[in-house]
Amino acid sequence: MTSHFNSTNSFLLLIVLSVCLACAPEKQSSEPQKPNIVIVYLDDLGYGDVGAYGSTVLKTPNIDHLANGGVRFTNGYASSATCTPSRYAILTGVYPWREKDAKILPGTAPLLIGTNQMTLPKMLKQEGYNTGIVGKWHLGLGSGNVDWNAQISPGPNEVGFDYSYILAATQDRVPTVYIKNGYVVGLDPNDPIEVNYQNNFEGEPTGKDNPELLTMKWHHGHNNSIVNGIPRIGFMKGGKSALWKDEDMADVFLAEAQEFVQKNKHEPFFLYYAMQQPHVPRTPHPRFAGKSGLGPRGDAIVEADWCLGEFMKTLEEENLLENTLIIFSSDNGPVLNDGYYDDAEEKNGEHTPWGPFRGGKYSLFEAGTHVPFISYWKGMIQPGVSDALICQLDLFSSIASLVGSAERIADSQSLLETLMGKSAQGRESLVIEATSRTALRKGDWVMIPPYKGAAINKMVNIELGNNEAYQLYNLSEDIGEENNLAERNADKLQEMIKAYQEIRGTDLPEAQELELK
Ligand code: NG6
Ligand code: CA
């Protein structure tokens, strides 16, 4: 009797279980949940700023943890040596030189990405992901003449992000407010914001005319409106209650990034966590002051490293580390003096933010685009070092392959196996960009076509890569691009020019002169 009862009971249980399984959403039955994807993107972090990439002066234990536990790419590139074009490429998978407006944008520029254009977050949304951006945007907002006091659209939410908490352009450009899902955070309607990049508003102080109001001095540019004692690029009026506190920015973005993870942990998510460090103005929270010994630039990197560590703790606490692919990189190479007197040059000492490379931010030489590039996925990616040539441009198609999407973008190569550390195969070649000039990397070789213009930008003290003759370097024996082999190796030069023209075309637009007054 008892046994009969038991078997009936088990039978019922079996029926209930099968019914439950049949009704359960697909992903809980056979398919494992798609992995979360996080891109941690720094602003102006150099190859040599990271311990795992050779920095001995500056310590970055949390970035090193990713680098040593994942794949550390030694030939990883940003698409450009400046911010907007690199950000355009990482989100669209399109070479930035194909888009004539992909240049460093003012805070009032319209949205650069077409609302009909395919993007990384859009592709992931199609695959069931919740998508979010926290941090620096710098891809334009609205369609011209933005009213900052109403809904600001189109913006990130119209090109694939379900959630956005951003700074519009750069920390040194107005408007100096956070924008959440298209609305300025904390805005008092009685104190509306006005922004203008041509003319000041009557009676408003400026960095140029009111040095007595400054807590940070400008070196070049950066002498328009003053916010929190820091002179900025562009003029702004009003919005007092909404102004960000520069020293709190890292904490604000970290908290937003953590909250996004916590809110979305039950569904696959994509988070683009675009930190503002170490771009100017360098304003680490006072608790990081003096931590690097290199002044505010180094301290801002220590702060960013700490943020990464805290963010990783959240993933760990939520048990997400084994189901999350993390990509770490930087939008362009390093610069010391980018327009403020902040001791970056004076306190740099023996530190080499550019690593073994020549040049820096804005440069066609390697340090402009050759950046830290790490993929990390606990338990799925075996730790290792990869010399494969890979670019942020490739994330679109590689991530599409990972999540089973059929979307592909022609410029973006699917290098999923490489990203996962399972293949040593990288791109054959890559066209890099720096202020509308381009060059080719192919195999170990770099070819820079002739460009007029200053060899060095004296304001930022960086060699731009301009030369009236062709330049040809072999990185395998000359990582610092010191020996121009163009004349000695004419065959190689011709081969490189041909390969370059096949991708880039022969009808090239005028290179943009870098104006850093
Ligand atoms: C330059 C700014 C520089 C920085 C850069 C953009 C001047 C003189 N210099 O024009 O400080 O803001 O633009 O940097 O204004 S990026 O990382 O966003 O590309
Ligand atoms: Ca940048």
Coordinates of C-alpha atoms and ligand atoms in Angstrom, one line a residue:
M1 CA 0.0 0.0 0.0
T2 CA 2.7 2.4 1.0
S3 CA 4.8 1.4 -1.9
H4 CA 1.9 1.8 -4.3
F5 CA 1.3 5.3 -2.8
N6 CA 5.0 6.1 -3.3
S7 CA 5.2 5.1 -6.9
T8 CA 2.0 7.0 -7.8
N9 CA 3.5 9.9 -6.0
S10 CA 6.7 9.7 -8.0
F11 CA 4.8 9.3 -11.2
L12 CA 2.8 12.5 -10.5
L13 CA 6.0 14.3 -9.6
L14 CA 7.5 13.1 -13.0
I15 CA 4.4 14.5 -14.8
V16 CA 4.6 17.8 -13.0
L17 CA 8.3 18.0 -13.7
S18 CA 7.9 17.3 -17.4
V19 CA 5.1 19.8 -17.7
C20 CA 7.2 22.4 -15.9
L21 CA 10.2 21.8 -18.2
A22 CA 7.9 21.9 -21.3
C23 CA 6.5 25.3 -20.3
A24 CA 9.8 26.8 -19.1
P25 CA 11.4 29.4 -21.4
E26 CA 13.8 27.9 -23.9
K27 CA 17.0 29.1 -22.3
Q28 CA 16.2 27.3 -19.0
S29 CA 15.7 24.0 -20.7
S30 CA 18.3 23.0 -23.3
E31 CA 20.3 26.1 -24.2
P32 CA 22.6 27.6 -21.6
Q33 CA 22.1 31.3 -20.9
K34 CA 24.0 33.5 -23.3
P35 CA 27.1 35.1 -21.7
N36 CA 27.0 38.7 -20.4
I37 CA 29.3 41.0 -22.2
V38 CA 31.1 43.9 -20.6
I39 CA 33.5 46.4 -22.4
V40 CA 35.6 48.4 -20.0
Y41 CA 36.9 51.3 -22.0
L42 CA 39.4 53.8 -20.6
D43 CA 40.0 57.2 -22.1
D44 CA 43.7 58.0 -23.1
L45 CA 45.2 55.1 -21.2
G46 CA 48.6 54.1 -22.8
Y47 CA 50.1 50.7 -23.4
G48 CA 52.8 51.5 -20.9
D49 CA 50.4 52.7 -18.2
V50 CA 49.5 49.1 -17.2
G51 CA 51.6 46.9 -15.0
A52 CA 50.9 43.8 -17.1
Y53 CA 52.2 45.7 -20.2
G54 CA 55.4 46.6 -18.5
S55 CA 54.8 49.5 -16.2
T56 CA 57.0 49.3 -13.2
V57 CA 56.3 52.8 -11.8
L58 CA 52.5 52.8 -12.0
K59 CA 50.8 49.9 -10.3
T60 CA 47.5 48.5 -11.8
P61 CA 46.7 45.3 -9.9
N62 CA 43.2 45.0 -11.1
I63 CA 43.9 45.5 -14.7
D64 CA 46.8 43.1 -14.3
H65 CA 44.4 40.6 -12.8
L66 CA 42.4 40.6 -16.0
A67 CA 45.5 40.6 -18.2
N68 CA 47.1 37.7 -16.3
G69 CA 43.9 35.6 -16.0
G70 CA 42.8 36.2 -19.6
V71 CA 44.3 36.9 -23.0
R72 CA 46.7 39.8 -23.0
F73 CA 47.0 41.0 -26.6
T74 CA 50.3 42.6 -27.5
N75 CA 49.1 43.8 -30.9
G76 CA 45.7 45.2 -29.9
Y77 CA 44.6 48.4 -31.5
A78 CA 42.1 51.2 -31.1
S79 CA 40.8 52.2 -34.5
S80 CA 42.0 55.8 -34.1
A81 CA 44.4 57.9 -32.1
T82 CA 41.5 60.0 -30.8
C83 CA 38.3 59.4 -29.0
T84 CA 35.2 60.0 -31.2
P85 CA 36.5 57.9 -34.2
S86 CA 37.5 55.0 -31.9
R87 CA 34.2 55.0 -30.2
Y88 CA 32.4 55.2 -33.5
A89 CA 34.3 52.1 -34.6
I90 CA 33.9 50.0 -31.5
L91 CA 30.1 50.5 -31.5
T92 CA 29.5 50.2 -35.3
G93 CA 32.3 47.9 -36.6
V94 CA 32.9 50.4 -39.3
Y95 CA 36.3 52.0 -40.0
P96 CA 36.0 55.6 -38.7
W97 CA 37.7 57.1 -41.8
R98 CA 34.7 56.0 -43.8
E99 CA 32.6 58.6 -41.8
K100 CA 33.8 62.1 -42.6
D101 CA 32.4 63.5 -39.4
A102 CA 34.1 61.0 -37.1
K103 CA 36.4 63.7 -35.6
I104 CA 36.8 64.9 -32.1
L105 CA 33.3 66.4 -31.5
P106 CA 32.2 69.5 -29.6
G107 CA 29.6 69.0 -27.0
T108 CA 26.9 70.4 -29.3
A109 CA 27.6 68.0 -32.2
P110 CA 24.6 66.0 -33.5
L111 CA 24.5 62.2 -33.1
L112 CA 27.2 60.7 -35.4
I113 CA 25.8 57.2 -35.6
G114 CA 22.7 56.9 -37.8
T115 CA 19.6 55.7 -36.0
N116 CA 19.2 53.1 -38.8
Q117 CA 22.7 52.0 -38.6
M118 CA 23.6 48.5 -37.1
T119 CA 25.5 48.8 -33.8
L120 CA 26.9 46.4 -31.3
P121 CA 24.2 47.0 -28.7
K122 CA 21.4 46.8 -31.4
M123 CA 22.8 43.4 -32.6
L124 CA 22.8 42.2 -29.0
K125 CA 19.3 43.5 -28.3
Q126 CA 18.1 41.4 -31.3
E127 CA 19.7 38.4 -29.4
G128 CA 17.7 39.1 -26.2
Y129 CA 20.3 41.2 -24.4
N130 CA 19.6 44.1 -22.1
T131 CA 22.0 46.8 -23.0
G132 CA 23.5 49.7 -21.1
I133 CA 26.2 52.4 -21.4
V134 CA 27.7 54.1 -18.4
G135 CA 30.3 56.8 -18.8
K136 CA 31.7 58.8 -21.7
W137 CA 29.7 59.0 -24.9
H138 CA 31.4 61.6 -27.2
L139 CA 29.4 60.5 -30.3
G140 CA 27.1 63.5 -30.5
L141 CA 23.5 64.0 -29.3
G142 CA 20.3 65.2 -31.0
S143 CA 20.0 66.4 -34.6
G144 CA 21.5 69.9 -34.1
N145 CA 20.4 72.7 -31.7
V146 CA 19.8 70.5 -28.7
D147 CA 17.5 71.8 -26.0
W148 CA 19.3 70.5 -22.9
N149 CA 16.2 71.2 -20.8
A150 CA 14.0 68.8 -22.7
Q151 CA 14.5 65.2 -23.9
I152 CA 17.8 65.0 -25.7
S153 CA 17.3 62.7 -28.6
P154 CA 18.5 60.9 -30.6
G155 CA 21.3 59.6 -28.5
P156 CA 22.5 56.3 -27.1
N157 CA 19.0 55.1 -26.4
E158 CA 18.1 55.5 -30.1
V159 CA 21.1 53.5 -31.4
G160 CA 20.7 50.3 -29.2
F161 CA 21.1 51.1 -25.5
D162 CA 18.2 50.3 -23.3
Y163 CA 19.8 52.3 -20.5
S164 CA 22.2 55.2 -20.7
Y165 CA 24.0 57.3 -18.0
I166 CA 26.5 59.4 -19.8
L167 CA 28.7 62.4 -19.9
A168 CA 27.9 63.9 -23.3
A169 CA 31.3 64.6 -24.8
T170 CA 34.5 64.8 -22.6
Q171 CA 35.2 65.9 -19.1
D172 CA 36.8 69.0 -20.4
R173 CA 33.8 70.0 -22.6
V174 CA 30.5 71.5 -21.6
P175 CA 27.8 70.6 -20.8
T176 CA 29.2 69.4 -17.5
V177 CA 26.2 67.4 -16.4
Y178 CA 25.2 63.7 -16.5
I179 CA 22.5 62.7 -18.9
K180 CA 20.3 59.7 -18.0
N181 CA 18.2 58.2 -20.7
G182 CA 18.1 61.5 -22.5
Y183 CA 17.4 63.8 -19.6
V184 CA 19.9 65.9 -17.6
V185 CA 20.1 64.5 -14.1
G186 CA 19.1 66.9 -11.3
L187 CA 18.1 69.8 -13.5
D188 CA 16.0 72.5 -12.0
P189 CA 13.6 73.7 -14.7
N190 CA 13.9 77.3 -13.2
D191 CA 17.6 77.3 -14.0
P192 CA 17.8 76.1 -17.6
I193 CA 21.0 75.1 -19.3
E194 CA 22.3 76.9 -22.3
V195 CA 25.4 75.7 -24.3
N196 CA 27.3 77.5 -27.0
Y197 CA 30.6 76.6 -28.6
Q198 CA 31.1 80.0 -30.4
N199 CA 30.0 82.7 -28.0
N200 CA 30.0 83.3 -24.3
F201 CA 26.8 84.2 -22.4
E202 CA 26.8 87.8 -21.2
G203 CA 28.3 88.3 -17.8
E204 CA 29.6 84.7 -17.4
P205 CA 33.2 84.4 -16.3
T206 CA 35.7 82.5 -18.5
G207 CA 39.1 80.9 -17.9
K208 CA 40.7 83.5 -20.1
D209 CA 39.3 86.5 -18.4
N210 CA 39.0 85.3 -14.8
P211 CA 42.1 83.5 -13.8
E212 CA 41.4 84.4 -10.2
L213 CA 38.4 82.0 -10.2
L214 CA 40.5 78.9 -11.3
T215 CA 41.6 76.0 -9.2
M216 CA 43.2 74.4 -12.2
K217 CA 45.1 76.4 -14.8
W218 CA 44.8 76.0 -18.5
H219 CA 47.8 75.5 -20.7
H220 CA 46.3 75.5 -24.1
G221 CA 42.6 75.7 -25.2
H222 CA 40.3 75.1 -22.2
N223 CA 39.8 78.7 -21.4
N224 CA 36.0 79.1 -21.8
S225 CA 33.4 78.5 -19.1
I226 CA 34.5 77.8 -15.6
V227 CA 32.8 74.9 -13.8
N228 CA 34.0 73.9 -10.3
G229 CA 37.0 76.1 -10.7
I230 CA 38.1 74.2 -13.9
P231 CA 38.1 76.1 -17.2
R232 CA 36.5 74.1 -20.0
I233 CA 36.0 74.0 -23.8
G234 CA 32.8 75.7 -24.7
F235 CA 30.4 78.1 -23.0
M236 CA 27.7 77.1 -20.7
K237 CA 25.2 78.9 -18.5
G238 CA 22.7 77.7 -15.9
G239 CA 21.9 74.2 -14.7
K240 CA 23.6 74.8 -11.3
S241 CA 21.9 72.0 -9.5
A242 CA 22.8 69.5 -12.2
L243 CA 26.5 70.2 -12.5
W244 CA 28.7 67.2 -11.8
K245 CA 31.4 67.2 -9.1
D246 CA 34.5 66.2 -11.0
E247 CA 36.1 64.4 -8.1
D248 CA 33.0 62.2 -7.6
M249 CA 32.6 61.1 -11.3
A250 CA 34.4 57.8 -11.0
D251 CA 32.3 56.8 -8.0
V252 CA 29.1 57.9 -9.8
F253 CA 29.9 55.8 -12.9
L254 CA 31.0 52.9 -10.8
A255 CA 27.8 52.9 -8.8
E256 CA 25.8 53.1 -12.0
A257 CA 27.7 50.2 -13.6
Q258 CA 27.2 48.1 -10.5
E259 CA 23.5 48.9 -10.4
F260 CA 23.1 48.0 -14.0
V261 CA 24.6 44.6 -13.4
Q262 CA 22.5 44.0 -10.3
K263 CA 19.3 45.0 -12.1
N264 CA 20.0 42.9 -15.2
K265 CA 21.6 39.8 -13.7
H266 CA 18.8 37.5 -14.5
E267 CA 18.9 38.2 -18.2
P268 CA 21.9 38.4 -20.5
F269 CA 23.3 41.9 -20.5
F270 CA 25.8 44.0 -22.4
L271 CA 27.4 46.8 -20.5
Y272 CA 29.7 49.4 -22.1
Y273 CA 31.5 50.9 -19.1
A274 CA 33.3 53.9 -20.5
M275 CA 35.4 55.4 -17.7
Q276 CA 36.6 59.0 -18.1
Q277 CA 40.1 58.5 -16.8
P278 CA 42.9 59.5 -17.4
H279 CA 41.6 62.1 -19.8
V280 CA 41.9 65.8 -18.8
P281 CA 40.9 67.4 -16.5
R282 CA 42.4 64.8 -14.1
T283 CA 40.3 64.9 -11.0
P284 CA 40.7 61.7 -9.0
H285 CA 38.8 61.6 -5.8
P286 CA 40.9 63.0 -2.9
R287 CA 41.3 59.5 -1.4
F288 CA 43.6 58.8 -4.4
A289 CA 45.6 61.9 -4.2
G290 CA 49.3 61.2 -4.1
K291 CA 48.8 57.4 -4.5
S292 CA 50.8 57.0 -7.7
G293 CA 53.6 59.5 -7.1
L294 CA 53.0 60.7 -10.6
G295 CA 50.5 63.5 -9.9
P296 CA 46.8 63.5 -10.9
R297 CA 47.3 61.6 -14.1
G298 CA 48.8 58.6 -12.4
D299 CA 46.3 59.0 -9.5
A300 CA 43.4 58.9 -12.0
I301 CA 44.8 55.6 -13.4
V302 CA 45.1 54.2 -9.8
E303 CA 41.5 55.3 -9.3
A304 CA 40.3 53.7 -12.6
D305 CA 42.1 50.5 -11.6
W306 CA 40.3 50.5 -8.2
C307 CA 37.0 51.1 -10.0
L308 CA 37.6 48.0 -12.1
G309 CA 38.4 46.0 -9.0
E310 CA 35.2 47.1 -7.3
F311 CA 33.2 46.3 -10.5
M312 CA 34.8 42.9 -10.7
K313 CA 33.8 42.3 -7.0
T314 CA 30.2 43.0 -8.0
L315 CA 30.3 40.4 -10.8
E316 CA 31.8 37.9 -8.4
E317 CA 29.3 38.6 -5.6
E318 CA 26.5 38.1 -8.1
N319 CA 28.0 34.9 -9.3
L320 CA 28.4 36.2 -12.8
L321 CA 32.1 35.9 -13.4
E322 CA 31.9 32.5 -15.1
N323 CA 29.2 33.7 -17.5
T324 CA 30.7 37.1 -18.4
L325 CA 33.1 38.0 -21.2
I326 CA 35.0 41.1 -20.3
I327 CA 37.0 43.2 -22.8
F328 CA 39.3 45.8 -21.5
S329 CA 40.9 48.5 -23.7
S330 CA 41.5 52.2 -24.2
D331 CA 40.2 54.6 -26.9
N332 CA 43.6 55.9 -27.8
G333 CA 47.1 56.3 -26.6
P334 CA 48.5 58.5 -23.9
V335 CA 49.2 62.2 -23.6
L336 CA 50.8 64.0 -20.7
N337 CA 50.0 67.7 -21.2
D338 CA 46.6 67.8 -22.9
G339 CA 45.8 71.4 -22.0
Y340 CA 46.0 71.9 -18.3
Y341 CA 48.9 72.5 -15.9
D342 CA 48.4 69.3 -13.8
D343 CA 52.0 68.2 -13.2
A344 CA 51.6 65.2 -15.6
E345 CA 54.9 66.1 -17.4
E346 CA 56.7 67.4 -14.3
K347 CA 55.9 64.3 -12.2
N348 CA 56.2 61.7 -14.9
G349 CA 59.8 60.8 -14.0
E350 CA 60.8 57.4 -15.4
H351 CA 57.3 56.4 -16.3
T352 CA 56.7 55.5 -20.0
P353 CA 52.9 55.7 -20.7
W354 CA 53.6 55.0 -24.4
G355 CA 55.4 51.8 -23.6
P356 CA 58.0 50.8 -26.2
F357 CA 56.3 52.8 -28.9
R358 CA 56.9 56.2 -30.6
G359 CA 54.3 59.0 -30.5
G360 CA 51.2 59.2 -28.4
K361 CA 47.6 60.4 -28.6
Y362 CA 46.9 62.1 -32.0
S363 CA 49.8 60.3 -33.6
L364 CA 50.1 57.9 -36.5
F365 CA 53.1 56.4 -34.8
E366 CA 52.2 53.3 -32.8
A367 CA 51.6 54.8 -29.4
G368 CA 48.5 56.6 -30.9
T369 CA 46.5 53.4 -31.4
H370 CA 48.5 50.5 -30.0
V371 CA 46.8 50.1 -26.7
P372 CA 46.2 47.6 -23.8
F373 CA 43.7 45.0 -25.1
I374 CA 42.5 42.2 -22.8
S375 CA 39.8 39.5 -23.0
Y376 CA 38.9 37.8 -19.8
W377 CA 36.3 35.1 -19.0
K378 CA 36.7 33.1 -15.9
G379 CA 36.8 29.4 -16.6
M380 CA 36.3 29.9 -20.4
I381 CA 39.4 31.8 -21.5
Q382 CA 42.7 30.2 -20.6
P383 CA 45.3 32.7 -19.4
G384 CA 47.8 33.6 -22.1
V385 CA 49.5 36.2 -24.2
S386 CA 48.5 36.6 -27.9
D387 CA 50.5 38.4 -30.5
A388 CA 47.7 38.3 -33.0
L389 CA 46.7 41.6 -34.7
I390 CA 43.3 42.6 -33.4
C391 CA 41.4 45.8 -33.4
Q392 CA 38.4 47.1 -31.4
L393 CA 36.7 47.3 -34.8
D394 CA 36.6 43.5 -34.7
L395 CA 34.5 43.3 -31.6
F396 CA 31.2 43.7 -33.5
S397 CA 31.6 40.6 -35.7
S398 CA 33.5 38.6 -33.0
I399 CA 30.8 39.1 -30.4
A400 CA 28.1 38.5 -33.1
S401 CA 29.7 35.0 -33.6
L402 CA 29.8 34.4 -29.9
V403 CA 26.1 35.1 -29.3
G404 CA 24.9 33.3 -32.5
S405 CA 23.9 36.4 -34.4
A406 CA 24.2 36.3 -38.2
E407 CA 24.9 40.1 -38.4
R408 CA 28.3 41.0 -39.7
I409 CA 30.0 44.3 -40.7
A410 CA 32.5 44.1 -43.5
D411 CA 35.3 46.1 -41.8
S412 CA 34.9 44.1 -38.6
Q413 CA 36.5 40.7 -38.7
S414 CA 35.2 37.8 -36.6
L415 CA 38.2 36.9 -34.4
L416 CA 36.2 35.1 -31.8
E417 CA 38.6 32.1 -31.5
T418 CA 41.4 34.6 -31.1
L419 CA 39.6 36.6 -28.5
M420 CA 38.9 33.4 -26.6
G421 CA 42.6 32.5 -26.8
K422 CA 42.0 29.4 -28.9
S423 CA 43.6 30.7 -32.1
A424 CA 46.7 32.7 -32.8
Q425 CA 45.3 34.0 -36.0
G426 CA 44.7 37.7 -36.2
R427 CA 43.9 40.2 -38.9
E428 CA 46.1 40.3 -41.9
S429 CA 46.2 44.0 -42.0
L430 CA 44.6 47.1 -40.4
V431 CA 44.3 50.7 -41.4
I432 CA 44.8 53.0 -38.4
E433 CA 43.6 56.6 -38.2
A434 CA 44.8 59.7 -36.5
T435 CA 43.1 63.1 -37.0
S436 CA 41.9 62.0 -40.5
R437 CA 45.3 60.7 -41.6
T438 CA 45.7 57.0 -42.1
A439 CA 48.4 54.4 -42.2
L440 CA 48.7 50.6 -42.7
R441 CA 49.8 47.9 -40.4
K442 CA 50.3 44.6 -42.1
G443 CA 52.2 41.7 -40.6
D444 CA 55.1 43.2 -38.7
W445 CA 55.2 46.2 -41.0
V446 CA 53.8 49.7 -40.8
M447 CA 53.6 52.1 -43.8
I448 CA 52.8 55.7 -43.2
P449 CA 52.0 57.7 -46.4
P450 CA 53.4 61.2 -46.8
Y451 CA 51.6 63.9 -44.8
K452 CA 52.4 67.6 -44.7
G453 CA 52.1 69.4 -41.4
A454 CA 54.2 69.7 -38.2
A455 CA 56.2 66.7 -37.2
I456 CA 55.6 67.5 -33.6
N457 CA 52.7 69.1 -31.9
K458 CA 54.5 71.4 -29.5
M459 CA 51.5 71.9 -27.2
V460 CA 51.1 68.3 -26.3
N461 CA 54.8 67.5 -27.1
I462 CA 53.9 64.5 -29.3
E463 CA 55.3 63.4 -32.6
L464 CA 52.4 63.1 -35.0
G465 CA 53.9 60.9 -37.6
N466 CA 53.9 63.5 -40.4
N467 CA 56.7 63.3 -43.0
E468 CA 56.8 64.5 -46.6
A469 CA 58.3 61.1 -47.6
Y470 CA 56.8 57.6 -47.2
Q471 CA 57.7 55.9 -43.9
L472 CA 58.1 52.1 -43.6
Y473 CA 59.0 50.4 -40.3
N474 CA 59.5 46.8 -39.3
L475 CA 58.1 46.4 -35.8
S476 CA 59.7 43.0 -35.2
E477 CA 63.1 44.6 -35.1
D478 CA 62.2 48.3 -34.6
I479 CA 59.3 48.6 -32.2
G480 CA 60.1 52.3 -31.7
E481 CA 59.8 53.1 -35.4
E482 CA 63.2 54.7 -35.6
N483 CA 64.6 53.3 -38.9
N484 CA 62.6 54.3 -41.9
L485 CA 63.2 51.5 -44.5
A486 CA 61.1 53.1 -47.3
E487 CA 64.1 53.7 -49.5
R488 CA 66.1 50.6 -48.6
N489 CA 63.1 48.3 -49.1
A490 CA 61.3 49.6 -52.1
D491 CA 59.6 46.3 -52.9
K492 CA 58.1 46.1 -49.4
L493 CA 57.0 49.7 -49.7
Q494 CA 55.2 49.1 -53.0
E495 CA 53.5 46.0 -51.5
M496 CA 52.3 48.0 -48.5
I497 CA 51.1 50.9 -50.7
K498 CA 49.1 48.5 -52.8
A499 CA 47.6 46.8 -49.8
Y500 CA 46.8 50.2 -48.3
Q501 CA 45.1 51.4 -51.4
E502 CA 43.1 48.3 -51.8
I503 CA 41.4 49.0 -48.5
R504 CA 41.6 52.8 -48.3
G505 CA 41.2 53.7 -52.0
T506 CA 43.3 56.2 -53.8
D507 CA 41.0 59.2 -53.7
L508 CA 41.9 60.4 -50.2
P509 CA 40.3 63.4 -48.4
E510 CA 42.6 66.2 -47.1
A511 CA 44.1 65.2 -43.8
Q512 CA 42.8 67.3 -40.9
E513 CA 45.4 69.6 -39.4
L514 CA 45.5 69.1 -35.7
E515 CA 44.6 72.3 -34.1
L516 CA 45.6 72.5 -30.5
K517 CA 46.0 76.1 -29.7
Ligands
NG6_1 C1 41.4 68.4 -28.0 C2 41.6 69.0 -26.7 C3 42.1 68.0 -25.7 C4 41.1 66.8 -25.7 C5 40.9 66.3 -27.1 C6 39.9 65.2 -27.2 C7 42.3 71.4 -26.8 C8 43.4 72.3 -27.0 N1 42.6 70.1 -26.7 O1 41.0 69.3 -28.9 O2 42.3 68.5 -24.4 O3 39.9 67.2 -25.1 O4 40.5 67.3 -27.9 O5 40.3 64.1 -26.6 O6 41.2 71.8 -26.8 S1 39.6 62.7 -26.9 O7 40.3 61.7 -26.1 O8 38.2 62.9 -26.5 O9 39.8 62.5 -28.3
CA2 CA 40.4 59.5 -25.6

